[in-house]
CSV table of N, CA and C in Angstrom, one decimal:
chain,number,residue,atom,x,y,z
C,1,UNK,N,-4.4,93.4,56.5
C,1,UNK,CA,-3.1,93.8,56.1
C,1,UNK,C,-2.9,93.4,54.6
C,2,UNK,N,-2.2,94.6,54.1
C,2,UNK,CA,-1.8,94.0,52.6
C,2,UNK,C,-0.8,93.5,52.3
C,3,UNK,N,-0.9,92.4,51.6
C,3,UNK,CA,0.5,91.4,51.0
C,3,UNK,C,1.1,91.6,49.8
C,4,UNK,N,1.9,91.5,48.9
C,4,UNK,CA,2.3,91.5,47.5
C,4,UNK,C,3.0,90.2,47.5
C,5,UNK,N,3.0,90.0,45.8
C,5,UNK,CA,3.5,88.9,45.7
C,5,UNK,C,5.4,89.3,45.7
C,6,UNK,N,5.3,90.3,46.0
C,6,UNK,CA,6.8,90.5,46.0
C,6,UNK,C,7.1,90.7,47.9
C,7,UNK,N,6.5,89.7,48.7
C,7,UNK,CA,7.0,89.1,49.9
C,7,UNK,C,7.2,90.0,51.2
C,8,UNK,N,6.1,91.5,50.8
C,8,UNK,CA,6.0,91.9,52.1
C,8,UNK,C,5.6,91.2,53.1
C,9,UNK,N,4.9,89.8,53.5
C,9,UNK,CA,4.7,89.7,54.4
C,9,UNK,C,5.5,88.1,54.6
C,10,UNK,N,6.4,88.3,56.0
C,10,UNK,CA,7.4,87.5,56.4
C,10,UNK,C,6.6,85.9,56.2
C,11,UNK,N,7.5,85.0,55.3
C,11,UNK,CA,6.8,83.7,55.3
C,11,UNK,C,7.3,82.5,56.5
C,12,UNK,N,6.1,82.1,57.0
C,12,UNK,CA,6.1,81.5,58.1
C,12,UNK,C,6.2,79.8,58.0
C,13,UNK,N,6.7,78.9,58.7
C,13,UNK,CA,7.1,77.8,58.9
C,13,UNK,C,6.4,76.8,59.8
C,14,UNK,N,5.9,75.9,59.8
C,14,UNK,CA,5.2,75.3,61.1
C,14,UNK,C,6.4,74.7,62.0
C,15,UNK,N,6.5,75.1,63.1
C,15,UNK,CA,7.2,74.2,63.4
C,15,UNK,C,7.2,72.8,64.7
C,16,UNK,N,6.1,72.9,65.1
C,16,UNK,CA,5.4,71.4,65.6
C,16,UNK,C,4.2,71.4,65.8
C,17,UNK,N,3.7,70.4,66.0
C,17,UNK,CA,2.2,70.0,66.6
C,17,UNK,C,2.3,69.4,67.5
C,18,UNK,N,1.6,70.5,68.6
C,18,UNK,CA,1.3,70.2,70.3
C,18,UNK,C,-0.3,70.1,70.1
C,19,UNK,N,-0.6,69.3,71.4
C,19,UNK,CA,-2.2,68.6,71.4
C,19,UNK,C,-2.7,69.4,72.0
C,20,UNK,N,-2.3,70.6,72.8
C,20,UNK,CA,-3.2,71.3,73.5
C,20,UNK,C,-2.7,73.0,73.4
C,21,UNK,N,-3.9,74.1,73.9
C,21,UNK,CA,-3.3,75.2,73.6
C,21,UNK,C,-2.5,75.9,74.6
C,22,UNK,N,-2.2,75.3,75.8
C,22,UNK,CA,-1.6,75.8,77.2
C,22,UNK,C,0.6,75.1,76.4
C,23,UNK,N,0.1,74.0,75.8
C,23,UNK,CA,1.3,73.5,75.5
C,23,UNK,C,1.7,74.1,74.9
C,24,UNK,N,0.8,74.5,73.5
C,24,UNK,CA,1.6,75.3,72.2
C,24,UNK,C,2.0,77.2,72.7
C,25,UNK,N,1.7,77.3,74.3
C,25,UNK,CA,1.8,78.6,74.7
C,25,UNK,C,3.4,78.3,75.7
C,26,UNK,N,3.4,77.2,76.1
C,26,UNK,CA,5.0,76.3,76.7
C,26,UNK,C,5.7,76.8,75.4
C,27,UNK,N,5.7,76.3,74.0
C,27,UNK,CA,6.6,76.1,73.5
C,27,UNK,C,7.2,77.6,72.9
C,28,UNK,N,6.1,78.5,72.7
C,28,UNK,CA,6.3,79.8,72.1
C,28,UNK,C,7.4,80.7,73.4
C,29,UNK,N,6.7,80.0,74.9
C,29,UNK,CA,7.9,80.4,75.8
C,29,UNK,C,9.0,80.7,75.8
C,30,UNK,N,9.6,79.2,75.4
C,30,UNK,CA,10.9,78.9,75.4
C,30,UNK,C,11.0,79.6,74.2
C,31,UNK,N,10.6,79.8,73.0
C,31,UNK,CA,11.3,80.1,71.5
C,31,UNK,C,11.4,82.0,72.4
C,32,UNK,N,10.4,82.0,72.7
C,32,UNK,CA,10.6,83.7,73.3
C,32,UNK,C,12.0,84.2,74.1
C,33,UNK,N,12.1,83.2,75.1
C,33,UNK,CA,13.5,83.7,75.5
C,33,UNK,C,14.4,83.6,74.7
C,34,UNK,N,14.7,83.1,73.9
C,34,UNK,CA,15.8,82.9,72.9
C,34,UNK,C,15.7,83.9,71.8
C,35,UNK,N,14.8,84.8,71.9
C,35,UNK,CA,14.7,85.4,71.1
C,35,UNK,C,13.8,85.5,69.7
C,36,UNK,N,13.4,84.5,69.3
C,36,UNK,CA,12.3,83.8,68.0
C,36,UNK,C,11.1,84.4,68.5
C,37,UNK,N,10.0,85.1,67.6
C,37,UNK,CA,9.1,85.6,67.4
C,37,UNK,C,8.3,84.4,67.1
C,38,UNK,N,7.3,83.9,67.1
C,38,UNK,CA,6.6,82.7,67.2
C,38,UNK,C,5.1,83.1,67.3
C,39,UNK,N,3.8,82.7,66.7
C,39,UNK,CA,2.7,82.6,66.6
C,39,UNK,C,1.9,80.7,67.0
C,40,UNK,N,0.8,80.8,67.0
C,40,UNK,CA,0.5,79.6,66.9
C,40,UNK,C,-1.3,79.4,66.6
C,41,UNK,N,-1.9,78.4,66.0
C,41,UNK,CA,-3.1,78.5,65.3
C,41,UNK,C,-4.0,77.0,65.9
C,42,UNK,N,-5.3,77.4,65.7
C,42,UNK,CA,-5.2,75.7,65.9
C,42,UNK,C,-5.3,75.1,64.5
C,43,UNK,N,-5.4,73.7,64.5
C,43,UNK,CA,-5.4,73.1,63.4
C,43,UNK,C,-6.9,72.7,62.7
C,44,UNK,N,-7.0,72.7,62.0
C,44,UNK,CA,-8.5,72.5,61.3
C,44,UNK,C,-9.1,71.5,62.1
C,45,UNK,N,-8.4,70.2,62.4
C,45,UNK,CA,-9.0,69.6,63.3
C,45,UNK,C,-9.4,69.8,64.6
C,46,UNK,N,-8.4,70.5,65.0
C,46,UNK,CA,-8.2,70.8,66.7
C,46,UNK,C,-9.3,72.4,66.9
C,47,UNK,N,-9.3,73.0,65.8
C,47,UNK,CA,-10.5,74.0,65.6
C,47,UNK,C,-11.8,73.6,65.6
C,48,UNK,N,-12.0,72.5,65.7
C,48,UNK,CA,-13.3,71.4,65.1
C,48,UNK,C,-13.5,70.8,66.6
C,49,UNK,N,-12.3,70.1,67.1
C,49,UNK,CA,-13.3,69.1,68.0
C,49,UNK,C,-11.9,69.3,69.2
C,50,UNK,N,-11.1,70.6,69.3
C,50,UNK,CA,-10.5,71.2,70.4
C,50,UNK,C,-9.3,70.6,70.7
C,51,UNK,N,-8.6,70.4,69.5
C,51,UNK,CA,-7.5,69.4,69.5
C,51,UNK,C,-6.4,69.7,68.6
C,52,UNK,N,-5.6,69.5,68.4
C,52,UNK,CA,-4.1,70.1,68.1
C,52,UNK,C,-3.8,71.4,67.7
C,53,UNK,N,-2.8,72.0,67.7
C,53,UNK,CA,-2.2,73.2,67.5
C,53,UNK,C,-1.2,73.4,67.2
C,54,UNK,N,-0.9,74.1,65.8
C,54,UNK,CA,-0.1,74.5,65.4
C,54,UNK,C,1.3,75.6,65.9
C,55,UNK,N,2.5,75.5,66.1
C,55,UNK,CA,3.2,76.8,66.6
C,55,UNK,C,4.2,77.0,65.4
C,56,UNK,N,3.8,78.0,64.5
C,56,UNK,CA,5.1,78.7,63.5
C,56,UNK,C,5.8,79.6,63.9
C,57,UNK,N,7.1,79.3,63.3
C,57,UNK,CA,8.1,80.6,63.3
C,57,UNK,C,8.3,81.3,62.0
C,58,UNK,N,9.3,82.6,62.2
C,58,UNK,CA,9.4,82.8,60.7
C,58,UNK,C,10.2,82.0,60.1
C,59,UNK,N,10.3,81.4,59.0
C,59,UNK,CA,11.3,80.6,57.5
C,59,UNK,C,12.7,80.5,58.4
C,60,UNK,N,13.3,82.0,58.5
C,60,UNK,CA,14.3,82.2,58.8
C,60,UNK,C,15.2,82.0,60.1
C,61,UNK,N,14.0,81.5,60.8
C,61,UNK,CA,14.2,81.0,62.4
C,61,UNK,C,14.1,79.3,62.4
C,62,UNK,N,13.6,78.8,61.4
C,62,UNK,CA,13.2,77.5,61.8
C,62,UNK,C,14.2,76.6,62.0
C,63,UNK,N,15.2,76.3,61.4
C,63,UNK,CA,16.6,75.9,62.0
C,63,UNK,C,17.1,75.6,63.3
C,64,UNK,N,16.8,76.9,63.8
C,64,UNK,CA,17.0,77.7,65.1
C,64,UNK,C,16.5,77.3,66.2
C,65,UNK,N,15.2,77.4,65.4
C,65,UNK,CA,13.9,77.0,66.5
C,65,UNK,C,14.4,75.5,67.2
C,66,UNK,N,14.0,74.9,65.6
C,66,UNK,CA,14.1,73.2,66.0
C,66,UNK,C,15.5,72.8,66.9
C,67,UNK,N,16.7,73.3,66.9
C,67,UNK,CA,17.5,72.9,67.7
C,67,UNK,C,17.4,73.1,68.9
C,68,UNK,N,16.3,74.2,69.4
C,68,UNK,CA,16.4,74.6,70.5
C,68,UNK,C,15.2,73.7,71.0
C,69,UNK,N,14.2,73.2,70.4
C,69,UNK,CA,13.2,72.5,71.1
C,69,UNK,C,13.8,71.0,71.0
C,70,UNK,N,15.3,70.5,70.2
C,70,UNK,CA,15.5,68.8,70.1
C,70,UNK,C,16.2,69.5,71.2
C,71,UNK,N,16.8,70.2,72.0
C,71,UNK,CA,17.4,70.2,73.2
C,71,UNK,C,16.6,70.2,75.0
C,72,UNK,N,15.5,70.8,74.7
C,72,UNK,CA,14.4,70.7,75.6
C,72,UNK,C,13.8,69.7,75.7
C,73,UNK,N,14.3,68.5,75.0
C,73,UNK,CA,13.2,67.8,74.9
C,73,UNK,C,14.3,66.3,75.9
């Protein structure tokens, strides 16, 4: 896909690191019902030796997000 520096493509936020990828698939759950579009990656390390994972939202959700996961928690 192509990008420009004039921000076609939506800029994304990390917004935690879970240690496994069934967890970082929990957390995208909950952001789903609520509505939040959510991706998640693993992390260079956890790409390496099968260990942590990244879950982003978009910029404009992350606020959003994070209240909703300091309440699940």
């Amino acid at each position: 896909a192509r990008s420009s520096r004039t921000g076609a493509k939506a800029t994304t936020s990390v917004l935690t690191v879970v240690q496994s990828e069934p967890e970082a698939m929990m957390v995208r759950g909950l952001l789903e019902t609520a509505g939040i579009a959510s991706e998640h990656r693993a992390t260079q390390l956890g790409e390496n030796f099968g260990g942590s994972y990244e879950v982003l939202v978009r910029a404009e959700d992350l606020e959003t997000a994070q209240s909703l996961l300091s309440q699940d928690e």
